[in-house]
CSV table of C-alpha atoms in Angstrom, one decimal:
chain,number,residue,atom,x,y,z
A,1,MET,CA,-7.7,29.7,3.8
A,2,THR,CA,-10.2,30.2,7.7
A,3,ARG,CA,-8.4,29.2,10.8
A,4,ARG,CA,-11.1,26.8,11.5
A,5,ARG,CA,-9.8,24.7,8.2
A,6,ALA,CA,-5.7,26.1,8.9
A,7,LEU,CA,-6.1,24.4,12.4
A,8,LEU,CA,-7.6,21.4,11.2
A,9,GLU,CA,-5.3,20.6,9.1
A,10,LEU,CA,-2.4,20.6,10.6
A,11,ALA,CA,-4.3,18.4,13.2
A,12,LEU,CA,-4.7,16.0,10.5
A,13,GLY,CA,-1.4,16.4,9.3
A,14,TYR,CA,1.3,16.6,11.8
A,15,GLY,CA,-1.5,13.8,14.1
A,16,LEU,CA,-0.6,10.8,11.6
A,17,ILE,CA,3.4,11.9,11.1
A,18,LEU,CA,3.5,11.1,15.3
A,19,PHE,CA,0.8,8.0,14.6
A,20,VAL,CA,3.4,7.1,12.0
A,21,ILE,CA,6.6,7.9,13.9
A,22,TRP,CA,5.0,6.2,17.2
A,23,THR,CA,3.4,3.3,16.0
A,24,PRO,CA,4.0,-0.4,16.0
A,25,ASN,CA,3.3,-2.1,12.7
A,26,PRO,CA,0.9,-3.7,11.5
A,27,PHE,CA,-0.4,-0.4,12.8
A,28,GLN,CA,2.2,1.7,11.8
A,29,ARG,CA,1.7,1.0,7.9
A,30,ILE,CA,-1.7,1.6,8.3
A,31,PHE,CA,-1.3,5.6,9.3
A,32,TYR,CA,1.8,5.7,6.9
A,33,ILE,CA,-0.9,5.0,3.9
A,34,ALA,CA,-3.2,7.4,5.3
A,35,ALA,CA,-1.0,9.8,6.3
A,36,ILE,CA,0.3,10.1,3.1
A,37,LEU,CA,-2.8,10.6,1.5
A,38,SER,CA,-3.9,13.2,4.0
A,39,LEU,CA,-1.0,15.5,3.0
A,40,ALA,CA,-1.4,15.0,-0.6
A,41,ALA,CA,-4.8,15.7,-0.2
A,42,ILE,CA,-4.5,18.6,1.9
A,43,LEU,CA,-2.2,19.8,-1.1
A,44,VAL,CA,-3.3,19.0,-3.4
A,45,LEU,CA,-7.0,21.0,-2.3
A,46,SER,CA,-4.8,24.6,-1.1
A,47,PHE,CA,-2.9,24.0,-4.3
A,48,GLN,CA,-1.8,27.2,-6.1
A,49,GLY,CA,0.2,26.8,-8.4
A,50,CYS,CA,3.8,26.0,-7.7
A,51,ASP,CA,5.2,29.2,-7.8
A,52,GLN,CA,2.6,29.4,-4.4
A,53,LEU,CA,4.7,25.6,-3.2
A,54,GLY,CA,8.2,27.5,-3.7
A,55,LEU,CA,8.9,25.5,-6.8
A,56,ARG,CA,9.6,29.3,-9.2
A,57,ARG,CA,13.1,30.6,-10.8
A,58,THR,CA,12.7,34.0,-8.8
A,59,ASN,CA,14.7,34.6,-5.9
A,60,LEU,CA,16.3,31.3,-6.7
A,61,VAL,CA,20.4,33.0,-8.1
A,62,ARG,CA,19.6,35.6,-4.6
A,63,SER,CA,18.7,32.3,-2.6
A,64,LEU,CA,21.0,29.8,-4.0
A,65,TRP,CA,23.8,31.1,-1.1
A,66,ILE,CA,21.5,28.9,1.1
A,67,ALA,CA,23.3,25.9,-0.1
A,68,ILE,CA,26.6,26.5,-0.5
A,69,ILE,CA,26.8,27.2,3.0
A,70,ALA,CA,25.7,24.4,3.3
A,71,ILE,CA,27.2,22.2,1.4
A,72,ALA,CA,30.8,24.4,2.9
A,73,LEU,CA,29.3,23.7,6.2
A,74,ALA,CA,29.5,19.8,5.1
A,75,ALA,CA,33.3,20.1,3.8
A,76,ILE,CA,34.3,20.9,7.2
A,77,ILE,CA,32.5,18.4,9.1
A,78,PHE,CA,33.6,16.2,6.8
A,79,LEU,CA,37.5,17.2,7.3
A,80,ILE,CA,36.3,17.1,11.3
A,81,ALA,CA,35.4,13.4,10.8
A,82,ALA,CA,38.6,12.5,9.8
A,83,HIS,CA,40.5,13.7,11.7
A,84,LEU,CA,38.5,12.4,13.9
A,85,HIS,CA,38.4,8.4,13.1
A,86,SER,CA,34.2,8.9,12.7
A,87,LEU,CA,33.8,8.8,8.3
A,88,HIS,CA,32.2,6.1,7.8
A,89,ALA,CA,31.5,8.1,3.4
A,90,PRO,CA,30.7,5.4,0.2
A,91,HIS,CA,34.0,5.1,-0.6
A,92,ASN,CA,33.1,6.6,-4.5
A,93,ALA,CA,30.5,9.5,-5.4
A,94,ARG,CA,28.4,6.5,-6.8
A,95,ARG,CA,27.9,4.3,-4.3
A,96,LEU,CA,27.4,7.7,-2.6
A,97,PHE,CA,24.9,8.7,-4.4
A,98,SER,CA,23.0,4.9,-5.2
A,99,ARG,CA,22.7,5.6,-1.3
A,100,TYR,CA,21.2,8.3,-0.3
A,101,TRP,CA,19.6,9.5,-3.3
A,102,GLY,CA,16.7,8.6,-1.3
A,103,TYR,CA,16.9,10.8,1.6
A,104,ALA,CA,17.6,13.8,-0.7
A,105,LEU,CA,14.5,12.9,-2.8
A,106,TRP,CA,12.8,13.2,2.2
A,107,ALA,CA,14.7,16.1,2.4
A,108,PHE,CA,13.2,17.6,-0.2
A,109,VAL,CA,9.3,16.2,0.9
A,110,GLN,CA,10.2,17.4,4.4
A,111,GLN,CA,11.0,21.1,3.4
A,112,ILE,CA,7.4,20.8,1.4
A,113,LEU,CA,5.5,19.5,4.9
A,114,LEU,CA,7.6,22.2,6.7
A,115,GLN,CA,7.3,25.3,4.7
A,116,ASP,CA,3.7,24.9,2.6
A,117,VAL,CA,1.8,22.8,4.6
A,118,PHE,CA,2.5,24.4,8.9
A,119,LEU,CA,4.8,26.9,7.9
A,120,ARG,CA,1.2,27.8,5.8
A,121,ARG,CA,-2.0,27.1,8.4
A,122,LEU,CA,0.8,28.9,10.8
A,123,LEU,CA,0.5,31.3,9.1
A,124,VAL,CA,-2.9,32.1,8.9
A,125,LEU,CA,-3.9,30.6,12.3
A,126,LEU,CA,-0.7,32.8,14.4
A,127,ARG,CA,-0.8,35.5,12.3
A,128,SER,CA,3.1,36.7,12.8
A,129,PRO,CA,5.1,35.4,10.9
A,130,ARG,CA,8.3,35.2,12.8
A,131,ARG,CA,5.7,33.1,15.4
A,132,ALA,CA,4.6,31.5,12.5
A,133,ALA,CA,8.2,30.1,11.5
A,134,PHE,CA,9.1,29.2,16.1
A,135,ALA,CA,6.1,27.3,16.0
A,136,ALA,CA,6.2,25.4,12.0
A,137,ALA,CA,10.2,25.4,13.6
A,138,THR,CA,8.3,23.9,16.9
A,139,ILE,CA,6.3,21.3,15.4
A,140,PHE,CA,9.3,19.6,13.5
A,141,ALA,CA,11.4,19.7,16.2
A,142,LEU,CA,9.1,17.5,18.8
A,143,ALA,CA,8.7,15.6,15.6
A,144,HIS,CA,12.5,14.0,15.8
A,145,LEU,CA,12.2,12.6,19.5
A,146,PRO,CA,13.7,11.6,21.1
A,147,ASN,CA,17.0,11.6,18.8
A,148,LEU,CA,18.9,14.2,21.4
A,149,ILE,CA,21.3,14.7,18.4
A,150,LEU,CA,18.5,15.7,16.0
A,151,THR,CA,16.1,18.1,18.5
A,152,PRO,CA,17.8,20.7,18.6
A,153,LEU,CA,19.0,21.0,15.3
A,154,THR,CA,16.0,20.2,13.6
A,155,PHE,CA,14.9,22.8,15.1
A,156,VAL,CA,17.4,25.5,14.0
A,157,TRP,CA,17.4,24.7,10.6
A,158,GLY,CA,13.7,24.5,10.9
A,159,LEU,CA,13.7,28.2,11.8
A,160,ILE,CA,16.1,29.1,9.8
A,161,SER,CA,14.5,28.0,6.7
A,162,CYS,CA,11.4,29.0,7.6
A,163,LEU,CA,12.1,32.1,8.1
A,164,LEU,CA,14.5,32.2,4.7
A,165,PHE,CA,11.1,31.0,3.1
A,166,LEU,CA,9.3,33.6,4.4
A,167,ARG,CA,12.3,36.7,2.5
A,168,TYR,CA,12.9,34.5,-0.9
A,169,ARG,CA,9.8,32.5,-1.0
A,170,ASN,CA,11.9,29.9,-2.6
A,171,LEU,CA,11.9,26.2,-2.0
A,172,ILE,CA,14.5,24.8,-3.8
A,173,PRO,CA,18.5,26.0,-2.2
A,174,LEU,CA,16.6,24.7,1.3
A,175,ALA,CA,15.6,21.0,-0.2
A,176,ILE,CA,19.1,21.3,-1.4
A,177,ALA,CA,21.3,22.6,1.5
A,178,HIS,CA,18.9,19.9,4.2
A,179,ALA,CA,19.9,17.0,2.3
A,180,VAL,CA,23.4,18.1,2.0
A,181,ILE,CA,23.5,18.6,5.8
A,182,GLY,CA,21.7,15.4,6.6
A,183,ILE,CA,23.6,12.8,4.4
A,184,THR,CA,26.8,14.1,5.9
A,185,LEU,CA,25.1,13.7,9.6
A,186,ALA,CA,25.0,10.4,9.0
A,187,VAL,CA,28.3,9.9,7.4
A,188,THR,CA,30.0,11.0,10.0
A,189,VAL,CA,28.1,11.1,13.0
A,190,PRO,CA,28.9,7.6,14.8
A,191,SER,CA,25.9,5.5,14.0
A,192,PRO,CA,25.1,4.1,17.8
A,193,LEU,CA,25.8,8.0,18.8
A,194,ILE,CA,22.7,9.1,16.7
A,195,ARG,CA,21.2,5.9,15.7
A,196,ASN,CA,20.7,5.6,12.9
A,197,MET,CA,19.8,9.1,12.3
A,198,ARG,CA,16.1,7.1,13.4
A,199,VAL,CA,13.8,8.7,16.2
A,200,GLY,CA,10.8,7.7,18.3
A,201,LEU,CA,10.0,3.7,18.4
A,202,GLY,CA,12.5,3.1,16.3
A,203,PHE,CA,14.8,4.9,18.2
A,204,LEU,CA,14.1,3.4,21.1
A,205,ARG,CA,14.0,-0.1,20.0
A,206,TYR,CA,17.1,0.5,18.1
A,207,SER,CA,20.0,-1.9,19.5
A,208,ALA,CA,24.2,-1.1,18.3
A,209,HIS,CA,24.6,-4.7,16.7
A,210,THR,CA,22.2,-2.9,13.8
A,211,HIS,CA,24.6,-0.3,12.3
A,212,ARG,CA,26.6,-2.9,10.6
A,213,SER,CA,24.6,-3.5,8.1
A,214,HIS,CA,24.9,-1.0,5.0
A,215,ILE,CA,21.2,-0.7,4.8
A,216,ASP,CA,21.2,0.3,8.5
A,217,HIS,CA,23.6,3.3,7.6
A,218,THR,CA,21.4,5.1,5.0
A,219,VAL,CA,19.7,8.3,6.0
A,220,SER,CA,16.5,8.1,7.6
A,221,THR,CA,14.7,11.2,10.1
A,222,HIS,CA,10.7,10.5,11.1
A,223,ALA,CA,10.2,8.2,7.1
A,224,CYS,CA,12.0,5.5,9.1
A,225,VAL,CA,11.3,4.6,12.9
A,226,THR,CA,12.0,1.3,12.8
A,227,THR,CA,14.6,-2.1,12.0
A,228,ASP,CA,11.9,-2.5,8.9
A,229,ALA,CA,9.5,0.5,8.6
A,230,PRO,CA,7.2,0.6,5.5
A,231,THR,CA,9.1,3.8,5.2
A,232,ARG,CA,12.3,3.1,4.8
A,233,LEU,CA,13.4,5.1,1.6
A,234,SER,CA,16.6,2.6,0.5
């Protein structure tokens, strides 16, 4: 991959994501479709096998500690939230799955975008793994503005996940950890405080009454930027 191609694909993919986040409907739907098609084309044109994407068995067992630590951290957060009476999780596993399976899938997609689209092209542009990881984490976090809770958290996770990907080259435990922590935040942090995980225009348009709807307890990051966003996962 040439530096010019890497720069163009990075600018196109990230630019369309920002348009989706900050553009109101009906134009948002247009940018949403354009972003999906463009990012899919970028991945297909640079596809060199599932192993290259990080979807492989190599290092899977060695890197499963990442997911285990995420689950342990989630359990601690659950206990703290229960003690503080801020826990608003579904009452059983079936409801939890039905409400958040979409976010689990979205977490998987986000890791593909972060590692296989952004990080991969930044490695070509910056030629330094650590600088590329820092840059990828930065643009990942900026996509979560102006949510002042998600923005620093996504920077930390973005940096950690990129560095771990460069070490193990396996995406699966990272996606699991992302899903676990994201869902944990959604059901433990009060909705008005984190504004139901909204970012961009959806964060600014959030109103306190919105969280009363069970639909709006569904996790959303920059995939859901308005109440009736076309990208709502469930």
